[in-house]
Short mmCIF file of C-alpha atoms in Angstrom, two decimals:
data_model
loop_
_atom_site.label_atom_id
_atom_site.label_comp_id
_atom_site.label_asym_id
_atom_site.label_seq_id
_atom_site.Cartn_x
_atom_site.Cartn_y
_atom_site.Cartn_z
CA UNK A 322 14.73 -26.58 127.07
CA UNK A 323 11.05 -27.60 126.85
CA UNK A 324 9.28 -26.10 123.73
CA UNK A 325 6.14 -24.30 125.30
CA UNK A 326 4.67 -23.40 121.65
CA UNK A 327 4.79 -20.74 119.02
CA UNK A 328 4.23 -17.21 121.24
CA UNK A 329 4.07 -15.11 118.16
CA UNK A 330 4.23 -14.98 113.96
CA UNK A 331 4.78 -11.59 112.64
CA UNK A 332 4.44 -11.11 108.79
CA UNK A 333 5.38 -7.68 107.32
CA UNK A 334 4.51 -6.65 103.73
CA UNK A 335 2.07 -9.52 103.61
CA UNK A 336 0.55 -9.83 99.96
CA UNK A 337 -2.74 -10.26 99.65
CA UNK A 338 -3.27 -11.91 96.46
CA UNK A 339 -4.26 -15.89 96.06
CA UNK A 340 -0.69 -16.57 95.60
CA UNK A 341 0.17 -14.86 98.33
CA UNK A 342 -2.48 -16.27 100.83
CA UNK A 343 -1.10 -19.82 99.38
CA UNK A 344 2.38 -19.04 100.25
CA UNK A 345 1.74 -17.59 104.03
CA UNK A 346 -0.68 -20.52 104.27
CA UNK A 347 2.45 -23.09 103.18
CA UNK A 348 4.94 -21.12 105.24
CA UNK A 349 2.53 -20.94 108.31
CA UNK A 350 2.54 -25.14 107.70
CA UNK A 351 6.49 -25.36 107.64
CA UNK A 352 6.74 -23.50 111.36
CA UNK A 353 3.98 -25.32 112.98
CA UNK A 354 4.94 -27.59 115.69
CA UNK A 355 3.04 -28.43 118.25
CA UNK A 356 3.87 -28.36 122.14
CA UNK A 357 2.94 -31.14 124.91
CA UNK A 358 -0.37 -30.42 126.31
CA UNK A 359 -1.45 -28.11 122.65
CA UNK A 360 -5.48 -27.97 122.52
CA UNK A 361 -6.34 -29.85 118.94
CA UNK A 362 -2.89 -29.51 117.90
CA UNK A 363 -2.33 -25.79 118.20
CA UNK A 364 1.03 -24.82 117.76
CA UNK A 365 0.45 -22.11 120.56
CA UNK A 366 -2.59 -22.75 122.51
CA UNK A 367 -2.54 -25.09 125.35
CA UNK A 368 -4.75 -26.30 128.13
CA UNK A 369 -3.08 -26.00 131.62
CA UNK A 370 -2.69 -29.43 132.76
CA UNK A 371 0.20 -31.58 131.02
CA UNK A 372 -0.97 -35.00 132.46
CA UNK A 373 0.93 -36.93 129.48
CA UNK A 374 4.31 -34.71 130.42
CA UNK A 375 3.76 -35.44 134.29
CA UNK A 376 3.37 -38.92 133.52
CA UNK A 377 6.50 -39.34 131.23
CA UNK A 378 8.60 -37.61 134.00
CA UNK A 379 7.08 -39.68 137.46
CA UNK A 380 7.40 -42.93 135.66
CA UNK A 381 10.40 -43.10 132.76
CA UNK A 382 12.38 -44.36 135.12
CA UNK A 383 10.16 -47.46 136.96
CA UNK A 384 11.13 -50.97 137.04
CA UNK A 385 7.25 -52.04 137.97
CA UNK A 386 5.18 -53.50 135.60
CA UNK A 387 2.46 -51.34 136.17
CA UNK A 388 4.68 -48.60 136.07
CA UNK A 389 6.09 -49.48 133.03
CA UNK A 390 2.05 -49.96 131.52
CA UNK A 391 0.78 -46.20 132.91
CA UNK A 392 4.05 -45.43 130.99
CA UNK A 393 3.65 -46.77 127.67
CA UNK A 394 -0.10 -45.77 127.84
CA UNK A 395 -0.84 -42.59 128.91
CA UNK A 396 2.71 -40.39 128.87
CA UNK A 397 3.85 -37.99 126.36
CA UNK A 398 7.31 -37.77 125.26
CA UNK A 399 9.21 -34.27 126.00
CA UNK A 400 8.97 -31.84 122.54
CA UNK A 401 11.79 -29.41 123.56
CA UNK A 402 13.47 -26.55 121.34
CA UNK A 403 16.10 -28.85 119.92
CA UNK A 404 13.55 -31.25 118.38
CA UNK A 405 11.51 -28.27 117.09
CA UNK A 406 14.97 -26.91 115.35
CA UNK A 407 13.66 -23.68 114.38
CA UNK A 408 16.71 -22.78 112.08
CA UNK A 409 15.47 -25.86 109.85
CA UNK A 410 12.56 -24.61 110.00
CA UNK A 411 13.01 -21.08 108.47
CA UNK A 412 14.73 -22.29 105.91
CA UNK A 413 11.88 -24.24 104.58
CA UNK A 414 9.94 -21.35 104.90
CA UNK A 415 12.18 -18.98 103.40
CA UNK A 416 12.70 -21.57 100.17
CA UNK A 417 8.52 -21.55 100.19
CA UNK A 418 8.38 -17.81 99.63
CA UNK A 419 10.83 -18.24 96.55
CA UNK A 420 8.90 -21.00 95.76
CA UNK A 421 5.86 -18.56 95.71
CA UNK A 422 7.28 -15.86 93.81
CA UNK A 423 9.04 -14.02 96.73
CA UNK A 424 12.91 -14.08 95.77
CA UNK A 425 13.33 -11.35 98.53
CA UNK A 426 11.80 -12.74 101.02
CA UNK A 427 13.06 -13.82 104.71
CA UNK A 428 11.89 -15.84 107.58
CA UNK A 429 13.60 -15.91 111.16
CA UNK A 430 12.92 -16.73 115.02
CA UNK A 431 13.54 -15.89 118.17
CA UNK A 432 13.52 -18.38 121.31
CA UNK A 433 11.70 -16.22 124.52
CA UNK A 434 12.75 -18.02 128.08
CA UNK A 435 10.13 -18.31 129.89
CA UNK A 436 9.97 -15.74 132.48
CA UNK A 437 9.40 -17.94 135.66
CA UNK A 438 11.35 -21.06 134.35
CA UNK A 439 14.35 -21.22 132.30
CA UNK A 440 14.28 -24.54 131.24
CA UNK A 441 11.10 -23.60 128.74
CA UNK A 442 10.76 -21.12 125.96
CA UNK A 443 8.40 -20.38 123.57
CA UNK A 444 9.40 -19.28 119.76
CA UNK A 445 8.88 -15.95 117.90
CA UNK A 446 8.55 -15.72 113.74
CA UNK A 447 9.74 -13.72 111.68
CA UNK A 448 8.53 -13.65 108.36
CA UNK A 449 9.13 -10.77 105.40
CA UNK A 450 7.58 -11.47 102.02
CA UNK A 451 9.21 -8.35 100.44
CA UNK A 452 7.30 -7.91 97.16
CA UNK A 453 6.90 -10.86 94.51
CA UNK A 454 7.97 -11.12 91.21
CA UNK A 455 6.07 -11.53 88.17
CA UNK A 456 6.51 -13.54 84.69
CA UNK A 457 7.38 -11.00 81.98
CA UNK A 458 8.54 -12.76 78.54
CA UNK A 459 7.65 -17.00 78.24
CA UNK A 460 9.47 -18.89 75.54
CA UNK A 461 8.72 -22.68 74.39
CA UNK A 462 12.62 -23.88 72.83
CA UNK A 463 13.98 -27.06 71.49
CA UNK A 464 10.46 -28.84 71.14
CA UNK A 465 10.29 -30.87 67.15
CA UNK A 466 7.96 -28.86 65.49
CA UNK A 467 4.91 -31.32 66.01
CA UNK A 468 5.42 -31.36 69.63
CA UNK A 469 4.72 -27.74 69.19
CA UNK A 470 1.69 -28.09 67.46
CA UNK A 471 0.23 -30.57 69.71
CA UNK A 472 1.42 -28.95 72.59
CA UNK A 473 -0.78 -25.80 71.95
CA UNK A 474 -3.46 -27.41 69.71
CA UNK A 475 -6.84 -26.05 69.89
CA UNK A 476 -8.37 -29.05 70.76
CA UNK A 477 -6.58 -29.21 74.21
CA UNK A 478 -5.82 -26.96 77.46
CA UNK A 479 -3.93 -24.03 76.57
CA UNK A 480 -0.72 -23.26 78.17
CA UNK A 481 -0.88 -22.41 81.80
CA UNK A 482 1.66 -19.89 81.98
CA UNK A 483 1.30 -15.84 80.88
CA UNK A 484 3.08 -12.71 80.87
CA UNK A 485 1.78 -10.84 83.74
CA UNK A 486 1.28 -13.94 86.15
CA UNK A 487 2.75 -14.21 89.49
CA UNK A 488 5.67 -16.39 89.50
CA UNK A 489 4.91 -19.71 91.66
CA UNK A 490 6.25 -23.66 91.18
CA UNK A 491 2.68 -24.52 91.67
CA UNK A 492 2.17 -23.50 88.03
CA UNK A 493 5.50 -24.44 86.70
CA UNK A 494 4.09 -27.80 87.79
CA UNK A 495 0.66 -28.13 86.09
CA UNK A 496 2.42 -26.72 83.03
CA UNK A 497 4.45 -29.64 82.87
CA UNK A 498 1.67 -31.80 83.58
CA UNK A 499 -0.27 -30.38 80.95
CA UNK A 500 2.93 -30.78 78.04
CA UNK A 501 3.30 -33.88 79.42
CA UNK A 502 -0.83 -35.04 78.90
CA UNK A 503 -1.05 -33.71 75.68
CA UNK A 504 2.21 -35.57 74.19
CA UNK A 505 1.57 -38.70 75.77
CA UNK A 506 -2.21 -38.89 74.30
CA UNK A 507 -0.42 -37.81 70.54
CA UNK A 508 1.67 -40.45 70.72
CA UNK A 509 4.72 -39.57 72.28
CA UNK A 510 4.58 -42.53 74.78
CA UNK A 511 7.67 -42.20 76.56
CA UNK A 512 7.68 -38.42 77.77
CA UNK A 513 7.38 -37.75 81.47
CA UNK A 514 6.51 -34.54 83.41
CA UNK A 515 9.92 -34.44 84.57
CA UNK A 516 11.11 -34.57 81.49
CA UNK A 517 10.62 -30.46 80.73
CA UNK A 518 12.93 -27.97 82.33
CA UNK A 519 12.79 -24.41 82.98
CA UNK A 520 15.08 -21.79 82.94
CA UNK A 521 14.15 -18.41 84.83
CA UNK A 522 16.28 -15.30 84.13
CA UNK A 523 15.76 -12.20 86.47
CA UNK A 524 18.67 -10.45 85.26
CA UNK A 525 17.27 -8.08 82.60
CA UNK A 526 14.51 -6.03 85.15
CA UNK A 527 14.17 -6.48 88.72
CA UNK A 528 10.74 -8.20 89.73
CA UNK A 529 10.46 -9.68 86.26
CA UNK A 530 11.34 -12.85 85.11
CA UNK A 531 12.20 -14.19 81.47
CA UNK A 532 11.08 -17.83 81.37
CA UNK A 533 11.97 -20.46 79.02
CA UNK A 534 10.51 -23.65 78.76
CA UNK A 535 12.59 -26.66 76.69
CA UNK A 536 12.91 -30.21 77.10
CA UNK A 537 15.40 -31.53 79.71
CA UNK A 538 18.75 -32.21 77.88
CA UNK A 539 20.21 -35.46 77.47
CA UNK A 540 16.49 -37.43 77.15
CA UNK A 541 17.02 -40.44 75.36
CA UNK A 542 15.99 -40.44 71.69
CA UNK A 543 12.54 -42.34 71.50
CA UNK A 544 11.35 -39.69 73.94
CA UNK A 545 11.05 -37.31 71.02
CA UNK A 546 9.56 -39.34 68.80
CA UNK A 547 6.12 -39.66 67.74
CA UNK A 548 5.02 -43.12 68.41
CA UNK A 549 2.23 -44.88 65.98
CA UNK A 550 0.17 -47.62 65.80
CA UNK A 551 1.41 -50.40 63.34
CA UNK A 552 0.50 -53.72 61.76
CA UNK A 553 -2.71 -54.79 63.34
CA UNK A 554 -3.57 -58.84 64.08
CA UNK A 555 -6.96 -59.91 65.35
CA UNK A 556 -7.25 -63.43 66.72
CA UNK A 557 -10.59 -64.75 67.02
CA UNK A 558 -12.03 -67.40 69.78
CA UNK A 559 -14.81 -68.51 70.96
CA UNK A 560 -15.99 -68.71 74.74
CA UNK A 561 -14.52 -72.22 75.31
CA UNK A 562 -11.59 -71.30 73.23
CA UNK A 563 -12.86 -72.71 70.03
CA UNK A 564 -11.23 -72.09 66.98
CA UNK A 565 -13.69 -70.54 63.83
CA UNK A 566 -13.88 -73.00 61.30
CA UNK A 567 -14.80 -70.21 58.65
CA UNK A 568 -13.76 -66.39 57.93
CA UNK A 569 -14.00 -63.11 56.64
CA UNK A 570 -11.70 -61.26 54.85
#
């Protein structure tokens, strides 16, 4: 069945905060796909003549050489439903809006035949955000104490996350950039972004979460230490690699 474009998106109990706008914005990006003949890659507006579909179908099959040129030049392969795979689709988009905050939230689709042809149909969203949830209590666990310090020392960026924030892996993210900077430029050389974990408990009230932040287990010892600069040799030459014949203590 020929994919003829997206005919409709429907979003109920859109949220209109900057998270929100983010997350329809991500989830409108995971259900684009655009159709043969789309105008500047619209997923649902198209211009009425499909010369690069027309083409694909009058010559896949020649044996002429010039056939075989028009071919390779000017057609456009076939995007039906099956390559679209809506179901794939939704699921991205639902995993977004959990991403985003939204562990309620839904996304869905409809094929709709085409009314005068049955081999195309267009494709109907469904998307419900449901409301979001927010960060209530944020704990920092299992860091050595100078870690701590360094990791909320006045001289850098504070922490990124606060009570009262909407939840989203976009800041879960920076915040382990961030722990990751500020160890790395104190001397812990060896730790990596990935290297803090997260645990998120929305157990104890419904649309808040408990977060606790802690080092990944199992990192390998010289992650967590504190490495410093030791013995300290300075070799002197000159610029045609001349050895000084006197010195200074």
């Amino acid at each position: 069945v020929l994919y003829t474009g997206i005919k409709k998106t429907e979003i109920e109990n859109e949220s209109k905060t900057e998270t929100g706008k983010e997350a329809v914005s991500e989830v409108k990006a995971a259900i684009a796909k655009a159709p043969n003949n789309s105008l500047f890659g619209s997923s649902s507006v198209r211009h009425p003549f499909a010369f690069g579909l027309w083409i694909y179908n009058a010559f896949v099959n020649s044996d002429s050489g010039i056939g075989k040129w028009i071919f390779r030049r000017f057609a456009a392969d076939p995007v039906f439903i099956s390559t679209v795979n809506p179901e794939l689709r939704t699921k991205v988009a639902t995993n977004l809006l959990h991403d985003y905050g939204f562990f309620n939230g839904t996304a869905g689709f409809e094929v709709v035949p085409n009314d005068k042809n049955s081999q195309k149909a267009g494709i109907n969203y469904y998307i419900n955000m449901r409301d979001p949830w927010f960060l209530d209590s944020i704990q920092y666990r299992n860091f050595p104490d100078e870690a701590m310090r360094i990791m909320f020392d006045d001289r850098g960026p504070k922490g990124l996350l606060h009570k009262g924030a909407q939840f989203n892996v976009i800041d879960l993210e920076n915040e382990r950039q961030r722990i990751s900077r500020q160890l790395r430029n104190e001397g812990y050389y060896y730790f990596r972004p990935d290297m803090v974990a997260y645990q998120a408990d929305t157990t104890r009230m419904r649309y808040l979460v408990d977060l606790r932040v802690l080092p990944k287990p199992g990192i390998p010892p010289e992650v967590r230490k504190q490495w410093r600069i030791g013995d300290v040799s300075v070799h002197l030459f000159g610029v045609y690699g001349e050895v000084p014949n006197d010195s200074v203590q």
